[in-house]
Amino acid sequence: MAQRRSSRSRRRQAPGAAERWLLLIGVVAFVVIAAGVMGPWRPEKVVPNLPEPMSMAEARASNARVPIEARRWLPPIRYRFRGGPAERAQATECLATAALYEAGDDRPGQRAVIQVILNRVRAPGFPRTICGVVYQGSSRVTGCQFSFTCDGSIRRRTIHWGWGGARRAAREALAGRVYRPVGRATHYHTDWMVPYWRDTMVKVAKVRTHLFYIRA
């Protein structure tokens, strides 16, 4: 008797199972048809929200609108070099190289670059040596602190009559001479460009076409 009831129960469940199979087949057919009509799904490309490139004139106008905050300017501190003759010679060469590649044979520009490097040596977040500051990030294509160390310029080093002046400025700075106009600035750029970090810093000085900043 129990076996007959079980058999009748299975027969009653059979139509429901068939309906489920028909529904599954219908869903699969719909997906196949939709894929054929719409084509394969491709993720939408995300376009980064990058600033529009500026012309030199636009960059200069933009930089001119950022005021110099004279009240944030502080006088530079004399640098006291601690090291032997070999270390001093190495530091002199690193300073002179950076000064010449960054400022050419412009003496005020060279001294400004040297002062920024010495300011960085004593600022948090930078290497504690002069050569370490100059070549920070040089192993990366982008990310170096001084562009000449990672854009290939350093490999094209040629004889330049400005080397004598750059080395003299470096020796004077290591002996304690400061370049007062830039104060304790740790960053700078030319006025015909707008670096991504500009608006996170405080402008404290301008020397010819270069603008100098401290951390906010």
Short mmCIF file of C-alpha atoms in Angstrom, two decimals:
data_model
loop_
_atom_site.label_atom_id
_atom_site.label_comp_id
_atom_site.label_asym_id
_atom_site.label_seq_id
_atom_site.Cartn_x
_atom_site.Cartn_y
_atom_site.Cartn_z
CA MET A 1 0.00 0.00 0.00
CA ALA A 2 2.82 2.41 0.93
CA GLN A 3 4.62 1.66 -2.31
CA ARG A 4 1.51 2.66 -4.36
CA ARG A 5 1.29 6.01 -2.51
CA SER A 6 4.99 6.66 -3.15
CA SER A 7 4.54 5.88 -6.85
CA ARG A 8 1.55 8.22 -7.14
CA SER A 9 3.55 10.97 -5.31
CA ARG A 10 6.42 10.69 -7.79
CA ARG A 11 3.96 10.90 -10.69
CA ARG A 12 2.46 14.07 -9.20
CA GLN A 13 5.97 15.67 -8.88
CA ALA A 14 6.97 14.84 -12.43
CA PRO A 15 5.08 17.68 -14.13
CA GLY A 16 6.76 20.25 -11.79
CA ALA A 17 10.21 18.92 -12.64
CA ALA A 18 9.44 19.13 -16.35
CA GLU A 19 8.35 22.74 -15.96
CA ARG A 20 11.60 23.61 -14.22
CA TRP A 21 13.62 22.05 -17.03
CA LEU A 22 11.62 23.96 -19.63
CA LEU A 23 12.22 27.21 -17.70
CA LEU A 24 15.97 26.54 -17.49
CA ILE A 25 16.14 25.80 -21.23
CA GLY A 26 14.27 29.04 -21.93
CA VAL A 27 16.69 31.10 -19.82
CA VAL A 28 19.71 29.58 -21.56
CA ALA A 29 18.17 30.24 -24.97
CA PHE A 30 17.48 33.87 -24.02
CA VAL A 31 21.08 34.40 -22.89
CA VAL A 32 22.44 32.90 -26.12
CA ILE A 33 20.15 35.05 -28.28
CA ALA A 34 20.95 38.20 -26.29
CA ALA A 35 24.68 37.57 -26.59
CA GLY A 36 24.35 37.17 -30.35
CA VAL A 37 22.39 40.40 -30.70
CA MET A 38 24.35 42.58 -28.28
CA GLY A 39 27.81 41.15 -28.89
CA PRO A 40 30.36 40.31 -26.21
CA TRP A 41 30.38 42.49 -23.09
CA ARG A 42 33.38 44.73 -22.68
CA PRO A 43 34.11 46.81 -19.61
CA GLU A 44 33.84 50.55 -20.15
CA LYS A 45 37.17 52.28 -20.38
CA VAL A 46 37.82 54.65 -17.50
CA VAL A 47 39.38 57.90 -18.68
CA PRO A 48 41.45 59.47 -15.90
CA ASN A 49 40.52 62.99 -14.91
CA LEU A 50 43.79 64.67 -15.84
CA PRO A 51 44.27 68.43 -16.10
CA GLU A 52 44.43 69.91 -19.57
CA PRO A 53 47.98 70.73 -20.66
CA MET A 54 48.85 74.42 -20.47
CA SER A 55 50.79 76.58 -22.84
CA MET A 56 53.78 78.47 -21.44
CA ALA A 57 51.75 81.69 -21.39
CA GLU A 58 48.87 80.00 -19.56
CA ALA A 59 51.26 78.48 -17.02
CA ARG A 60 52.90 81.84 -16.35
CA ALA A 61 49.49 83.47 -15.89
CA SER A 62 48.42 80.68 -13.54
CA ASN A 63 51.59 80.97 -11.47
CA ALA A 64 51.25 84.74 -11.29
CA ARG A 65 47.86 84.32 -9.61
CA VAL A 66 49.46 82.43 -6.72
CA PRO A 67 50.71 85.04 -4.24
CA ILE A 68 54.07 84.98 -2.50
CA GLU A 69 53.43 84.59 1.23
CA ALA A 70 56.27 86.67 2.60
CA ARG A 71 55.22 86.04 6.21
CA ARG A 72 56.01 82.33 5.76
CA TRP A 73 59.54 83.06 4.53
CA LEU A 74 62.30 82.16 6.98
CA PRO A 75 66.00 82.92 6.60
CA PRO A 76 68.20 80.00 5.53
CA ILE A 77 70.38 78.27 8.08
CA ARG A 78 74.10 77.94 7.51
CA TYR A 79 75.08 74.42 6.55
CA ARG A 80 77.80 72.77 8.60
CA PHE A 81 79.41 69.95 6.68
CA ARG A 82 80.60 67.02 8.76
CA GLY A 83 82.88 64.66 6.90
CA GLY A 84 86.39 64.11 5.68
CA PRO A 85 88.09 65.42 2.52
CA ALA A 86 86.78 62.58 0.33
CA GLU A 87 83.19 63.09 1.50
CA ARG A 88 83.49 66.85 1.02
CA ALA A 89 84.81 66.40 -2.53
CA GLN A 90 81.91 64.07 -3.35
CA ALA A 91 79.35 66.47 -1.88
CA THR A 92 80.91 69.35 -3.81
CA GLU A 93 80.63 67.45 -7.08
CA CYS A 94 76.99 66.50 -6.43
CA LEU A 95 76.05 70.10 -5.63
CA ALA A 96 77.94 71.49 -8.63
CA THR A 97 76.39 68.94 -10.99
CA ALA A 98 72.86 69.75 -9.83
CA ALA A 99 73.52 73.49 -9.97
CA LEU A 100 74.88 73.37 -13.52
CA TYR A 101 72.24 71.04 -14.97
CA GLU A 102 69.38 72.87 -13.27
CA ALA A 103 70.51 76.48 -13.70
CA GLY A 104 73.16 76.47 -16.42
CA ASP A 105 75.86 79.07 -15.89
CA ASP A 106 73.52 81.50 -14.11
CA ARG A 107 75.25 82.20 -10.79
CA PRO A 108 72.19 83.29 -8.76
CA GLY A 109 70.30 80.30 -10.17
CA GLN A 110 73.11 77.94 -9.21
CA ARG A 111 73.23 79.26 -5.67
CA ALA A 112 69.45 78.98 -5.39
CA VAL A 113 69.52 75.31 -6.44
CA ILE A 114 72.34 74.57 -4.00
CA GLN A 115 70.45 76.23 -1.16
CA VAL A 116 67.33 74.17 -1.87
CA ILE A 117 69.41 70.97 -1.78
CA LEU A 118 70.95 71.90 1.57
CA ASN A 119 67.51 72.80 2.91
CA ARG A 120 66.24 69.37 1.89
CA VAL A 121 69.07 67.56 3.65
CA ARG A 122 67.74 68.99 6.92
CA ALA A 123 64.03 68.62 6.12
CA PRO A 124 61.88 65.58 7.03
CA GLY A 125 61.18 63.12 4.23
CA PHE A 126 64.43 63.62 2.31
CA PRO A 127 67.73 61.69 2.35
CA ARG A 128 70.20 62.87 4.97
CA THR A 129 73.12 63.33 2.58
CA ILE A 130 73.72 65.84 -0.20
CA CYS A 131 74.26 63.25 -2.93
CA GLY A 132 71.29 61.29 -1.62
CA VAL A 133 69.06 64.34 -2.11
CA VAL A 134 70.43 65.11 -5.57
CA TYR A 135 69.94 61.57 -6.90
CA GLN A 136 66.77 60.69 -5.00
CA GLY A 137 64.49 58.67 -7.30
CA SER A 138 67.03 58.59 -10.14
CA SER A 139 66.42 54.87 -10.72
CA ARG A 140 62.83 55.60 -11.77
CA VAL A 141 61.85 56.98 -15.18
CA THR A 142 59.54 59.41 -13.41
CA GLY A 143 59.80 60.32 -9.80
CA CYS A 144 63.30 61.77 -9.60
CA GLN A 145 63.66 64.99 -7.65
CA PHE A 146 65.93 66.60 -10.25
CA SER A 147 65.03 65.77 -13.84
CA PHE A 148 68.61 65.60 -15.13
CA THR A 149 69.20 62.49 -13.00
CA CYS A 150 66.57 60.37 -14.78
CA ASP A 151 65.97 61.87 -18.24
CA GLY A 152 69.32 60.86 -19.72
CA SER A 153 70.96 64.29 -19.42
CA ILE A 154 73.57 63.07 -16.95
CA ARG A 155 74.86 60.55 -19.51
CA ARG A 156 75.53 63.37 -21.98
CA ARG A 157 77.87 65.27 -19.69
CA THR A 158 80.10 67.55 -21.71
CA ILE A 159 82.80 70.10 -21.03
CA HIS A 160 81.13 73.33 -19.92
CA TRP A 161 82.83 76.50 -18.86
CA GLY A 162 80.24 76.90 -16.09
CA TRP A 163 81.70 74.01 -14.08
CA GLY A 164 84.23 76.26 -12.37
CA GLY A 165 81.57 78.65 -11.09
CA ALA A 166 79.28 75.81 -10.02
CA ARG A 167 82.04 74.11 -8.03
CA ARG A 168 83.01 77.40 -6.42
CA ALA A 169 79.40 78.04 -5.38
CA ALA A 170 79.23 74.50 -3.97
CA ARG A 171 82.41 74.92 -1.93
CA GLU A 172 81.18 78.25 -0.55
CA ALA A 173 77.85 76.72 0.49
CA LEU A 174 79.59 73.83 2.24
CA ALA A 175 81.70 76.41 4.08
CA GLY A 176 78.55 78.06 5.44
CA ARG A 177 77.54 80.65 2.86
CA VAL A 178 73.76 80.90 2.38
CA TYR A 179 71.63 82.20 -0.47
CA ARG A 180 69.15 84.36 1.37
CA PRO A 181 66.49 85.04 -1.34
CA VAL A 182 65.06 81.48 -1.30
CA GLY A 183 65.02 81.17 2.48
CA ARG A 184 64.29 77.61 3.59
CA ALA A 185 62.48 76.55 0.41
CA THR A 186 62.58 72.85 -0.38
CA HIS A 187 60.82 72.91 -3.78
CA TYR A 188 60.99 75.06 -6.90
CA HIS A 189 59.97 75.12 -10.54
CA THR A 190 60.20 77.43 -13.53
CA ASP A 191 57.34 79.84 -14.12
CA TRP A 192 56.44 78.33 -17.51
CA MET A 193 55.18 75.08 -15.97
CA VAL A 194 52.66 74.10 -13.28
CA PRO A 195 53.74 70.96 -11.39
CA TYR A 196 51.07 68.76 -9.84
CA TRP A 197 52.28 69.59 -6.31
CA ARG A 198 52.15 73.38 -6.62
CA ASP A 199 48.81 73.92 -4.91
CA THR A 200 49.82 71.79 -1.92
CA MET A 201 52.77 74.09 -1.15
CA VAL A 202 53.29 77.70 -0.08
CA LYS A 203 55.11 80.04 -2.44
CA VAL A 204 57.70 82.07 -0.55
CA ALA A 205 60.08 83.49 -3.16
CA LYS A 206 60.83 84.16 -6.79
CA VAL A 207 64.31 84.34 -8.32
CA ARG A 208 64.16 85.40 -11.95
CA THR A 209 62.03 82.75 -13.66
CA HIS A 210 62.05 80.27 -10.77
CA LEU A 211 59.44 80.04 -8.01
CA PHE A 212 60.26 78.62 -4.57
CA TYR A 213 58.05 76.85 -2.06
CA ILE A 214 57.89 75.42 1.42
CA ARG A 215 55.53 72.76 2.70
CA ALA A 216 52.14 74.03 3.79
#
